Coordinates of C-alpha atoms in Angstrom, one line a residue:
X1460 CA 125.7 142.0 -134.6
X1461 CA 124.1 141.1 -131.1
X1462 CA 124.9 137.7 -129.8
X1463 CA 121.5 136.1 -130.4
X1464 CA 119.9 132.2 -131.2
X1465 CA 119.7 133.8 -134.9
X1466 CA 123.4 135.1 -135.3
X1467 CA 124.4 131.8 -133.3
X1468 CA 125.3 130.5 -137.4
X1469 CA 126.9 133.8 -138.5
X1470 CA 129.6 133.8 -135.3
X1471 CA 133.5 131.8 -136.1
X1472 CA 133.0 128.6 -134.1
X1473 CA 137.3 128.7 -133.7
X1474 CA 137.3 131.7 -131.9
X1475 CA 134.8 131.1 -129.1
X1476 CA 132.7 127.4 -128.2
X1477 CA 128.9 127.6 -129.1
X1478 CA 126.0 125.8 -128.4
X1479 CA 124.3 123.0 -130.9
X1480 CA 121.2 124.3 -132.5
X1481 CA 119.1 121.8 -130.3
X1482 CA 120.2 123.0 -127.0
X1483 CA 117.5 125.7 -127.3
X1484 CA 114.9 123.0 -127.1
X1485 CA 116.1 121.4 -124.2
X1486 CA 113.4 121.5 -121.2
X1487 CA 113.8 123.1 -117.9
X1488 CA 115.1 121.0 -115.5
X1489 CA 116.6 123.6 -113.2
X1490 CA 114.9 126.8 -111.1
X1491 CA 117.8 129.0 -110.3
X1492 CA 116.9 132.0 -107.7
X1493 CA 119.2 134.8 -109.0
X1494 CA 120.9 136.6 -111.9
X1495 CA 124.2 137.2 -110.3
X1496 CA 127.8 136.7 -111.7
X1497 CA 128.8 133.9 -109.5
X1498 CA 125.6 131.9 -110.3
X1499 CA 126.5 132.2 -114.2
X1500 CA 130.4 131.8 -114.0
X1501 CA 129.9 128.4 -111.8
X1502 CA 126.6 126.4 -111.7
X1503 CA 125.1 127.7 -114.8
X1504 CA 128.8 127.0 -116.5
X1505 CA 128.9 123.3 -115.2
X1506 CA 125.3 122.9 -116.6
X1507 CA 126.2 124.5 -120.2
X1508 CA 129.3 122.1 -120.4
X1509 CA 127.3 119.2 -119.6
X1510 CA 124.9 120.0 -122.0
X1511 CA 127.5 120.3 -125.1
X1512 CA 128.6 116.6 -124.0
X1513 CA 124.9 115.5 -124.0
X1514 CA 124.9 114.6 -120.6
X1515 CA 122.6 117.0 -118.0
X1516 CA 120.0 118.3 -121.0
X1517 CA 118.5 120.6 -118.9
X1518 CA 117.8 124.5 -118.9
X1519 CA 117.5 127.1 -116.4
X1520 CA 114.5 128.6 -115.4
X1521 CA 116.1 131.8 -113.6
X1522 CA 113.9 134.1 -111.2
X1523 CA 115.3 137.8 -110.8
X1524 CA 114.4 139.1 -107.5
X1525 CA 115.9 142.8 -107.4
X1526 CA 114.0 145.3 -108.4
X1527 CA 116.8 146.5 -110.8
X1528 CA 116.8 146.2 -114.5
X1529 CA 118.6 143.0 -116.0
X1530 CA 115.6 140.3 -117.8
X1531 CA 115.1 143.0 -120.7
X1532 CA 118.9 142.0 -121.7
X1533 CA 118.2 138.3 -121.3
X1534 CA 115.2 138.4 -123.4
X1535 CA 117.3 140.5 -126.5
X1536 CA 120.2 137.9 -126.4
X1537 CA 117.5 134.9 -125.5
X1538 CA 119.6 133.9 -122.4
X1539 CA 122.7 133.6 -124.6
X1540 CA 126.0 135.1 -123.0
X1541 CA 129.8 134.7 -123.3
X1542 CA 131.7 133.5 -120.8
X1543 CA 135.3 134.7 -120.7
X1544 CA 137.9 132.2 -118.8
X1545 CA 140.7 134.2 -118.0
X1546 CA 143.7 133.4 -115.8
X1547 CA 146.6 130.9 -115.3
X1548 CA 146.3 127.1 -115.3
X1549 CA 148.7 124.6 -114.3
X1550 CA 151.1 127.6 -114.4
X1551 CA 150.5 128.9 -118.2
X1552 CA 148.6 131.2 -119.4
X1553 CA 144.9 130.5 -120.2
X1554 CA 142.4 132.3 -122.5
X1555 CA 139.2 131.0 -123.7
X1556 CA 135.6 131.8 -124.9
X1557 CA 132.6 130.2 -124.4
X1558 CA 128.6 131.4 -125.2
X1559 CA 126.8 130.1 -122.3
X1560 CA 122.9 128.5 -123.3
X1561 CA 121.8 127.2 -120.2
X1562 CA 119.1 129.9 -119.2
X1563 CA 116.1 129.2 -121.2
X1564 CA 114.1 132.1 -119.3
X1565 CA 114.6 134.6 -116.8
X1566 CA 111.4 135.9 -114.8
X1567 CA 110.9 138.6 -112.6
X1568 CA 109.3 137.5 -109.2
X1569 CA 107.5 141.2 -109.2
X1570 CA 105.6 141.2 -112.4
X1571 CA 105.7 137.0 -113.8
X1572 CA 105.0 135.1 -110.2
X1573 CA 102.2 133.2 -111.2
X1574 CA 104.3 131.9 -114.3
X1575 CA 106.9 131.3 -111.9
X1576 CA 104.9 129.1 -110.1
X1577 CA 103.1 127.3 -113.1
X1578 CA 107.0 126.2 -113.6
X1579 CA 106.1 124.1 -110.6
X1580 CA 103.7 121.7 -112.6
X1581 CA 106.5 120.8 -115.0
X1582 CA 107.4 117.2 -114.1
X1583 CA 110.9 117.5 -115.7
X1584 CA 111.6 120.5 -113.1
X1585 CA 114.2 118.4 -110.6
X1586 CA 117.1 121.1 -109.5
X1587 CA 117.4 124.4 -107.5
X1588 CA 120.2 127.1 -107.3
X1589 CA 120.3 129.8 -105.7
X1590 CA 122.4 133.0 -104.6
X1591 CA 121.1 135.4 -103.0
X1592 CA 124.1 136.5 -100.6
X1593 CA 124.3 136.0 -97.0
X1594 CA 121.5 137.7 -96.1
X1595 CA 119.1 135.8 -98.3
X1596 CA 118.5 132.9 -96.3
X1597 CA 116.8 134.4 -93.2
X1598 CA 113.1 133.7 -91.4
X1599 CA 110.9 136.1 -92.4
X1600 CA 107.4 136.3 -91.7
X1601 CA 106.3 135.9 -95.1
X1602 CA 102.7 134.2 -96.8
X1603 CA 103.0 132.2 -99.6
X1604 CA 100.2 133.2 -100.7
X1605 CA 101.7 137.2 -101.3
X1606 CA 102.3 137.8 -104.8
X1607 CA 105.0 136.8 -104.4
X1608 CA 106.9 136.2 -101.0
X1609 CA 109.2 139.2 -100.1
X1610 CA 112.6 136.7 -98.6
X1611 CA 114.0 133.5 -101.3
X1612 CA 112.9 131.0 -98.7
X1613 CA 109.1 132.7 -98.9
X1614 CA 109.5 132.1 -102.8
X1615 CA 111.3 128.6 -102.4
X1616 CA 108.4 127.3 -100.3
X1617 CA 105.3 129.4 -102.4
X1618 CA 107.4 127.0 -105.7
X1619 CA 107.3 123.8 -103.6
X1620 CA 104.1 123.9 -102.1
X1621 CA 102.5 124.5 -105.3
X1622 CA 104.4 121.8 -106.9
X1623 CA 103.3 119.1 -103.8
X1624 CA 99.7 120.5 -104.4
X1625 CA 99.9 119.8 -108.8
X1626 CA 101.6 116.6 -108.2
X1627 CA 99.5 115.5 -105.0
X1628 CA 102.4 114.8 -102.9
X1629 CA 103.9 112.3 -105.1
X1630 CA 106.8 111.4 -103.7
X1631 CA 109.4 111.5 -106.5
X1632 CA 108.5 115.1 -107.4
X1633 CA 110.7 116.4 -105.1
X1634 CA 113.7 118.7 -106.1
X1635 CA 117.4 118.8 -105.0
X1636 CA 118.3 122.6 -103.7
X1637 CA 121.3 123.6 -103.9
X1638 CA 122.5 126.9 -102.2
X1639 CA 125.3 128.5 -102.7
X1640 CA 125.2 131.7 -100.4
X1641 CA 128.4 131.8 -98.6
X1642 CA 127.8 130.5 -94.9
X1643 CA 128.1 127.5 -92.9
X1644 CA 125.8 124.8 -93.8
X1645 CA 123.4 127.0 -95.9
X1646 CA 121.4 123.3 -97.3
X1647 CA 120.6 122.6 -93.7
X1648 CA 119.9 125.8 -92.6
X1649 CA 117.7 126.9 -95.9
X1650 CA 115.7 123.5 -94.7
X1651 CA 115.0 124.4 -91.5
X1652 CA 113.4 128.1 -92.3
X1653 CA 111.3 126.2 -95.0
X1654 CA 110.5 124.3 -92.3
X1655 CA 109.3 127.2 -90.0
X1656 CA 107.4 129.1 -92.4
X1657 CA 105.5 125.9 -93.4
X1658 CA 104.3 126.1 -89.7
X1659 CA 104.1 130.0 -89.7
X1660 CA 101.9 129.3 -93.2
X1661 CA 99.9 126.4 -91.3
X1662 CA 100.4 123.9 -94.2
X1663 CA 99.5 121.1 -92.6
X1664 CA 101.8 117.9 -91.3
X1665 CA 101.3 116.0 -94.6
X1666 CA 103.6 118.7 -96.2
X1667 CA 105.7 119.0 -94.2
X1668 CA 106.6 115.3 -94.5
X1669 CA 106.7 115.6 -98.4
X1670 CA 109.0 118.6 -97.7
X1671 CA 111.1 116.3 -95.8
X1672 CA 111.1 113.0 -97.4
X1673 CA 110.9 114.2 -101.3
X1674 CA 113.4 117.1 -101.2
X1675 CA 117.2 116.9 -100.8
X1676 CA 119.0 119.7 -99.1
X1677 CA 122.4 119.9 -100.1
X1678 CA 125.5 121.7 -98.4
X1679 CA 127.8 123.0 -100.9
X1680 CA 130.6 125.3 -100.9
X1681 CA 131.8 127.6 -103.8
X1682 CA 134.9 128.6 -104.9
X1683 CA 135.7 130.6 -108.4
X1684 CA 136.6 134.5 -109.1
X1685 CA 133.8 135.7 -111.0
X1686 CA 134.4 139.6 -111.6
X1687 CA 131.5 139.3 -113.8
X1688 CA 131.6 142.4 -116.6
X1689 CA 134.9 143.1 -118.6
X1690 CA 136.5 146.6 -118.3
X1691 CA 134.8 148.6 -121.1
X1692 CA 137.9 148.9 -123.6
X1693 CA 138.3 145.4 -122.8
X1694 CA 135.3 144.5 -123.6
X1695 CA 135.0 146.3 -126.7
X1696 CA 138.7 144.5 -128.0
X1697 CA 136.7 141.3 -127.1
X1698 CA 133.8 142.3 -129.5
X1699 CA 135.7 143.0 -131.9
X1700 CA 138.1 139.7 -132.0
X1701 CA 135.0 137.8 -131.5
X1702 CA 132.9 139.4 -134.0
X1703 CA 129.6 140.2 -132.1
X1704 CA 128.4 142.2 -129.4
X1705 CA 127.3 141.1 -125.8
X1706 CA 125.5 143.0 -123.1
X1707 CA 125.6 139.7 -120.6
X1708 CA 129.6 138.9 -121.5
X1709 CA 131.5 138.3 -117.9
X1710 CA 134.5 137.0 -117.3
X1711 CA 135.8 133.8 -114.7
X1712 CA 139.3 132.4 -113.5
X1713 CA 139.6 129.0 -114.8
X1714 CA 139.6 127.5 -111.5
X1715 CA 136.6 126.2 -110.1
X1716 CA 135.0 124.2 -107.6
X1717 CA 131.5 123.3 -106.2
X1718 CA 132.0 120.5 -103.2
X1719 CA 128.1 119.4 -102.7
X1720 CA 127.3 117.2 -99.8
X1721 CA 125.4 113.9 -100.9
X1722 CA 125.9 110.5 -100.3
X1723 CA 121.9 109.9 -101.9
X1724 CA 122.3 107.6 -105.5
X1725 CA 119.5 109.7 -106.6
X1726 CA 120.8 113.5 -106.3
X1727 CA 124.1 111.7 -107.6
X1728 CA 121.8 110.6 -111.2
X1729 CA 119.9 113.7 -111.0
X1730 CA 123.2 116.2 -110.8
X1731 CA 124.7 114.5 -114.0
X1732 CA 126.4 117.7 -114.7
X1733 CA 128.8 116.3 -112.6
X1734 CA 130.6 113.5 -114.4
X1735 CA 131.8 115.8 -117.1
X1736 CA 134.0 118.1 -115.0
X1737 CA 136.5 117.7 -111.9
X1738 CA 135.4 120.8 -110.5
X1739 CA 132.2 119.7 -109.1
X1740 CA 132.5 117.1 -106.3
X1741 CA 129.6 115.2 -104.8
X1742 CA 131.0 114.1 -101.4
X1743 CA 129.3 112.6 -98.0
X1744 CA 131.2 115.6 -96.5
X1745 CA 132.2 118.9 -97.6
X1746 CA 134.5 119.8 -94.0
X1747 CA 137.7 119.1 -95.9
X1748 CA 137.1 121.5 -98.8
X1749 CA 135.8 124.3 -96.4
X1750 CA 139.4 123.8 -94.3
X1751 CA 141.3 123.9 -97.4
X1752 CA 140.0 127.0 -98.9
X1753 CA 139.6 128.7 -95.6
X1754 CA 143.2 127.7 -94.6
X1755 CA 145.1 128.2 -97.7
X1756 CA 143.5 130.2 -100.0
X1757 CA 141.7 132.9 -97.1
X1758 CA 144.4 132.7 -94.2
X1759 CA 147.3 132.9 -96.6
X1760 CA 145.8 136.3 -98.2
X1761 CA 145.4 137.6 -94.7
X1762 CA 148.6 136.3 -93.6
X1763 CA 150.6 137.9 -96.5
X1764 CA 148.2 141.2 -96.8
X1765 CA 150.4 143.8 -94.7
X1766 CA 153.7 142.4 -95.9
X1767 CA 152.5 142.9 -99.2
X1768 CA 151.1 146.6 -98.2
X1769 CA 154.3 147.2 -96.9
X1770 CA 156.5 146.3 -99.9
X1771 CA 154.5 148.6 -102.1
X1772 CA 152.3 146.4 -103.7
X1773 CA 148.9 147.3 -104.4
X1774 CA 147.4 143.7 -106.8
X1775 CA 148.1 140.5 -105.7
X1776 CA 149.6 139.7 -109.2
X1777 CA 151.6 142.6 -108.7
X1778 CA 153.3 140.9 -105.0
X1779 CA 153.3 137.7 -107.0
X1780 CA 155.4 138.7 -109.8
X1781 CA 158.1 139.6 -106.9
X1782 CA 160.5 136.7 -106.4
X1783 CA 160.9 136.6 -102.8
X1784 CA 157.2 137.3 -102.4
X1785 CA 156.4 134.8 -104.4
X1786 CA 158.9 132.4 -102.8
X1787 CA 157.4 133.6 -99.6
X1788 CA 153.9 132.7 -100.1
X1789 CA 154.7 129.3 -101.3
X1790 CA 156.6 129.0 -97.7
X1791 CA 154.1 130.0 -96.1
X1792 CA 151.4 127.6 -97.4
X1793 CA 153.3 124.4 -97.7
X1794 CA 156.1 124.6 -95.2
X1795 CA 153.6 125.8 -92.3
X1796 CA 149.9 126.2 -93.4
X1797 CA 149.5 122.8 -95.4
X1798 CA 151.5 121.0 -93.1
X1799 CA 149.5 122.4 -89.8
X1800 CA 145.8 121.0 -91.9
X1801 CA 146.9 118.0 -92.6
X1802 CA 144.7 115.1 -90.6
X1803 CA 143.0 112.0 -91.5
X1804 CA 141.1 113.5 -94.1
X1805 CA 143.1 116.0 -95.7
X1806 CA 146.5 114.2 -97.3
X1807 CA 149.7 115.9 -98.5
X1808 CA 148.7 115.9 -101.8
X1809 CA 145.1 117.9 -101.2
X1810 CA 147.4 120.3 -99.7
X1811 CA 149.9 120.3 -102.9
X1812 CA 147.3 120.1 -105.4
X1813 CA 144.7 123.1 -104.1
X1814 CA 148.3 125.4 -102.8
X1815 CA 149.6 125.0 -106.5
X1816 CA 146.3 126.1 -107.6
X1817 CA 146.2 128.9 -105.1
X1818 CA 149.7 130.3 -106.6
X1819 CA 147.8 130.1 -110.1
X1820 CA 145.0 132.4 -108.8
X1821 CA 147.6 134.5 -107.2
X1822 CA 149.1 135.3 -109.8
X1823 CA 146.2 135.5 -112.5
X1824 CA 147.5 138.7 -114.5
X1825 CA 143.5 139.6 -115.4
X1826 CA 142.4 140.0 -111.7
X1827 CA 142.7 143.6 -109.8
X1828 CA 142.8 142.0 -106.4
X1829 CA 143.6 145.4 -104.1
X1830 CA 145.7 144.2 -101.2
X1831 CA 144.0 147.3 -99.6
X1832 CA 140.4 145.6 -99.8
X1833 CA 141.4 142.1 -98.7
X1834 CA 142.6 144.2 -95.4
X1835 CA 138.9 145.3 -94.2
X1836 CA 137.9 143.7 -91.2
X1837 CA 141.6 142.8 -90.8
X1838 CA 141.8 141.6 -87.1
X1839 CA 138.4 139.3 -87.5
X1840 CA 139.6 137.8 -90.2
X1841 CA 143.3 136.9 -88.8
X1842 CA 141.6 135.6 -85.9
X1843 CA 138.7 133.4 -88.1
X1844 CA 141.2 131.9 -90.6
X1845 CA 144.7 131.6 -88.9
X1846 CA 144.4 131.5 -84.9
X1847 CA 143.4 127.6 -85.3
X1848 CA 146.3 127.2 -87.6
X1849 CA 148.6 128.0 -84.4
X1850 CA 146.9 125.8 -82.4
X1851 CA 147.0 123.1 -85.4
X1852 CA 151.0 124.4 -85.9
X1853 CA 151.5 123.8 -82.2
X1854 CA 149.7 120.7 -81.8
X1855 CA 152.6 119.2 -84.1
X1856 CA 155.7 121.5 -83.5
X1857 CA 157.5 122.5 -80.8
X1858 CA 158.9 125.4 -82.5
X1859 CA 157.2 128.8 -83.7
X1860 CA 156.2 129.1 -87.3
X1861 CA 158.2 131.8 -88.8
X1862 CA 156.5 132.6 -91.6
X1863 CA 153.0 132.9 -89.8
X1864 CA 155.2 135.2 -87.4
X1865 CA 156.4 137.0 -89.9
X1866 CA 152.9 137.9 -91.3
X1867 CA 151.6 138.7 -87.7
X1868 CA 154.0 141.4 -87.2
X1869 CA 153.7 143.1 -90.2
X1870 CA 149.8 143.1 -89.4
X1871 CA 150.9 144.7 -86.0
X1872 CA 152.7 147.1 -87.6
X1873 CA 150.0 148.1 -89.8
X1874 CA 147.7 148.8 -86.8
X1875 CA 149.6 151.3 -85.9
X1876 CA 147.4 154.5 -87.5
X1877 CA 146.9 157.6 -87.1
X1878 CA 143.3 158.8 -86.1
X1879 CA 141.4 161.5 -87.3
X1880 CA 138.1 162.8 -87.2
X1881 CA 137.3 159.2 -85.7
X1882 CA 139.4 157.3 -88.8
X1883 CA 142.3 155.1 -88.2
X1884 CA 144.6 155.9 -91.3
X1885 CA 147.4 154.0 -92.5
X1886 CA 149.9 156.0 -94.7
X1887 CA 152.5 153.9 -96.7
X1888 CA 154.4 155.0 -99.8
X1889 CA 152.4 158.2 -100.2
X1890 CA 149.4 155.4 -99.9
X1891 CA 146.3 156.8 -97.3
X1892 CA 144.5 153.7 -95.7
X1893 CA 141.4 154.2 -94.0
X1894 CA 140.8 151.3 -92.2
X1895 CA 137.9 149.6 -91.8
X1896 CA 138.2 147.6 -88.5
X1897 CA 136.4 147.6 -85.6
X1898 CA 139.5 146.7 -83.5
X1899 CA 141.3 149.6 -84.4
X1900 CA 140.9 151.6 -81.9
X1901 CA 142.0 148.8 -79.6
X1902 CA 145.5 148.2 -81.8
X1903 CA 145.7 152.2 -81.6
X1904 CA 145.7 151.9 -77.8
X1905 CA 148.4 149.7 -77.6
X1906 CA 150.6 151.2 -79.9
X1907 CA 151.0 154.3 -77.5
X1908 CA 154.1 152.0 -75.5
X1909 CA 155.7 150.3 -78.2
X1910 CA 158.1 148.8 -76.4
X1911 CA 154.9 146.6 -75.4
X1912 CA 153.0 146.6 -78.2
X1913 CA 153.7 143.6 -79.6
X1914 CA 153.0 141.5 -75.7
X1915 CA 149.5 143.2 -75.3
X1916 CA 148.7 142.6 -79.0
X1917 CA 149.1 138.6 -78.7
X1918 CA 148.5 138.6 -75.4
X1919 CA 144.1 140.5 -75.8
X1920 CA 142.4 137.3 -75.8
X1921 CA 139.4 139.5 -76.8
X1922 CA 141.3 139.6 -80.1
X1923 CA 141.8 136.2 -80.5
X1924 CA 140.0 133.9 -78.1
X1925 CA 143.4 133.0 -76.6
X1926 CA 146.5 134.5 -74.8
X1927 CA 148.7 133.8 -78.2
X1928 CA 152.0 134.8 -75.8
X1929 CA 151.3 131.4 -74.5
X1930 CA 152.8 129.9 -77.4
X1931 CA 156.2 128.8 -77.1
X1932 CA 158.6 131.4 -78.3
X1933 CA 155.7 132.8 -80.6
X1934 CA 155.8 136.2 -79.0
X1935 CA 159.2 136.4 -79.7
X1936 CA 159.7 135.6 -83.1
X1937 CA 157.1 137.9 -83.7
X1938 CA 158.8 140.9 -81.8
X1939 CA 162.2 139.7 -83.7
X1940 CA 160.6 140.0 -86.8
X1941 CA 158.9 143.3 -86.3
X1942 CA 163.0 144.8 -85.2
X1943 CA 163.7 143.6 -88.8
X1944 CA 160.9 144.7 -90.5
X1945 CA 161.6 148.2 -89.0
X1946 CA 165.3 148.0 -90.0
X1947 CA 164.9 146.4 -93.2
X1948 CA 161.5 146.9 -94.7
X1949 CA 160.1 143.7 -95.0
X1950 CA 161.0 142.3 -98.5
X1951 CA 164.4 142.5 -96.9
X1952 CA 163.0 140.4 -93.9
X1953 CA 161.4 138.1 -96.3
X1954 CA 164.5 137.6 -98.5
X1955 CA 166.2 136.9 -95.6
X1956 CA 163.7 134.5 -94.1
X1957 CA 163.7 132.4 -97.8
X1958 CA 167.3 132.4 -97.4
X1959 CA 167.1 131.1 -93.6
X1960 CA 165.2 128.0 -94.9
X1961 CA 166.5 127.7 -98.2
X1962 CA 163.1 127.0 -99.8
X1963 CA 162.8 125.7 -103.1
X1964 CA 159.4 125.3 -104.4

């Protein structure tokens, strides 16, 4: 039995959450640019839960950009899919199943554009999403007249201009867009190409104003695991305890967060999906969130990658089900990290709250996080996420943070590879590493004295901006740590670092 609006009544309602009969006749209120896991396992989730509480009762209009194959299964299961919530919350074990009704259509811009934009005239139409990675929101030359636009923005401002056209500029037409691609202000900066290509597309000043004036531009910032299809024997031992069949079924970590920027009453009544679940936040700011998750949850993967590497781990559950690991981490997040972020805006108990959450996600037991893959690019992202924590660490301390230490000599010892054929290859435990740094052959260089390796490491502010030696003592406690972690092996060096501090978390 496919999971369809017509086997919705033949499916057991205690095994898995379903959607009331009238959501199907719910009108689109949304435009959503993308068919992606992320899109469905976070916005498109908050929007199906308000919906069951009667609150939002809206559908999603989705466009599908990519030329691959994907509406033909939306249309068999009529938008319907499961969403599996798998992980560990508040520290236990959580499993739970929801079907998913929010998408009322999905279109392809390639072969349905001009129904796309007749989805424009519909007055109840008041929300955009979108996701279409990093690269998606970039100036292009595009026309809005092509059928269709090649970039998302060329598509975004083909929908709007049609839409200011129907509606002859009325004012309270307007729609609230809400990107999530992963970069820096990606509201503001999705605004200002829309911008440009209105002048490239010589649409006239009046539009331009309506374009300003009727449309809210959000900032947001996402945050939720979404590995999107189950492994296939898993999926097949869902089936079966579920009692239907779904091509669209993905799974999510029950954490989730999406920090919009706003401080407008009207995107606060329009995004009413809001008030029926903590994990969306409508704030004048987002900065506070993007620190958090950038300090806590990024830098302490990169700060605990090569330790864990080095003890044999190859999952992050895996290094998590380890003791001293485990005490480790928590160390390293609230006795150095969490303490080093904490300002005017972000309290103790922001730090407590998302670090306790950050152990959770750790240590989900359905997640096949490869240590191996969070080390790619390993010495930009030690320099992006933790280089301002030792200038935030130092700001408040006079003495060096050991477990930050810790972490940056077992990255230095990690850089020390072997090349071939042009590769830099880390061997540990039997374990090849290829890695995929463009620093490496920098770190290669300097491992040829290594009685100086660890001074020329910290001290290349082309690594890092900054002469790290500079710090007091930092260089070292680093050096110290790296004699122990040859001696010892470093879960030996941790254990005896937990025992140093006596941490009890």
């Amino acid at each position: 039995m496919l999971l369809s609006r017509e086997n919705i009544g033949k499916i057991d309602a205690s095994k898995v959450e379903l959607p009331e009969g009238n959501s199907f006749e719910l009108p689109e209120r949304v435009l959503q640019f993308g068919t992606g896991v992320l899109l469905r396992g976070l916005p498109d989730y908050f929007v199906d839960k308000a919906n069951k509480e009667g609150v939002f009762n809206g559908r999603i209009l989705v466009v599908k950009s990519t030329a691959s194959s994907g509406a033909d299964e939306f249309a068999e299961q009529e938008g319907l899919y499961t969403l599996c919530i798998k992980g560990i919350e508040d520290g236990r074990e959580a499993v739970r199943y929801s079907v998913n009704n929010a998408i009322s259509r999905v279109l392809s811009a390639s072969k349905d554009w001009q129904a796309i934009l007749e989805a424009a005239q519909n007055p109840e139409m008041q929300v955009v999403f979108s996701n279409t990675t990093e690269v998606g929101i970039v100036l292009s030359n595009d026309k809005i007249t092509d059928n269709p636009p090649v970039s998302f923005p060329g598509k975004l401002l083909s929908f709007l201009y049609e839409r200011y056209r129907h509606f002859e500029g009325d004012t309270t037409k307007g729609l609230v867009v809400l990107p999530t691609e992963l970069i820096s202000d990606n509201g503001t900066k999705l605004k200002k190409i829309l911008h440009s290509l209105a002048a490239q597309n010589n649409l006239g000043r009046d539009f331009s104003t309506w374009l300003d004036e009727a449309n809210d531009f959000c900032n947001t910032l996402v945050d939720r695991i979404v590995p999107g299809r189950l492994p296939k024997e898993e999926q097949q031992q869902t089936e079966q305890e579920l009692g239907y069949q779904d091509q669209l079924m993905i799974m999510a970590e029950p954490f989730r967060l999406w920090a919009i920027e706003t401080d407008s009453p009207r995107v606060k009544q329009i995004l009413s999906f809001a008030e029926v679940d903590s994990g969306v936040v409508l704030v004048p700011s987002i900065e506070k969130f993007k620190e958090i998750k950038l300090r806590l949850l990024n830098g302490t993967h990169t700060l605990s990658c090569a330790a864990a590497l080095w003890s044999g781990f190859i999952t992050v559950k895996e290094a998590m089900q380890n003791d001293a690991f485990n005490t480790f981490v928590r160390g390293l997040m609230k006795k150095e990290i969490g303490k080093s972020i904490v300002d005017e805006n972000i309290k103790t108990q922001d730090v407590a709250d998302f670090a306790n959450n950050v152990i959770d996600r750790f240590s989900n037991p359905f997640l096949e996080h490869r240590w191996e893959n969070i080390a790619l690019n390993y010495t930009s992202k030690m320099n992006m996420r933790n280089i301002a924590l030792l200038e935030k660490w130092y700001t408040k301390n006079l003495v060096p943070p050991q477990h930050m230490a810790l972490g940056f000599a077992a990255y230095i010892k990690f850089m020390d590879t072997k090349e071939q054929d042009g590769q830099y290859i880390q061997e540990i435990n039997g374990q090849k590493i290829v890695l995929q740094d463009e620093f490496a052959p920098v770190l290669f260089g300097y491992w040829k004295n290594k009685r100086t390796v660890v001074h020329d490491v910290l001290g290349d502010d082309s690594l890092w901006g900054k002469d790290l030696t500079t710090y007091p003592e930092f260089e070292s406690t680093v050096a110290h740590y790296m004699e122990e972690i040859n001696a010892d092996g470093v879960l030996k060096t941790i254990e005896k670092l937990n025992a140093t501090w006596q941490i009890e978390y």
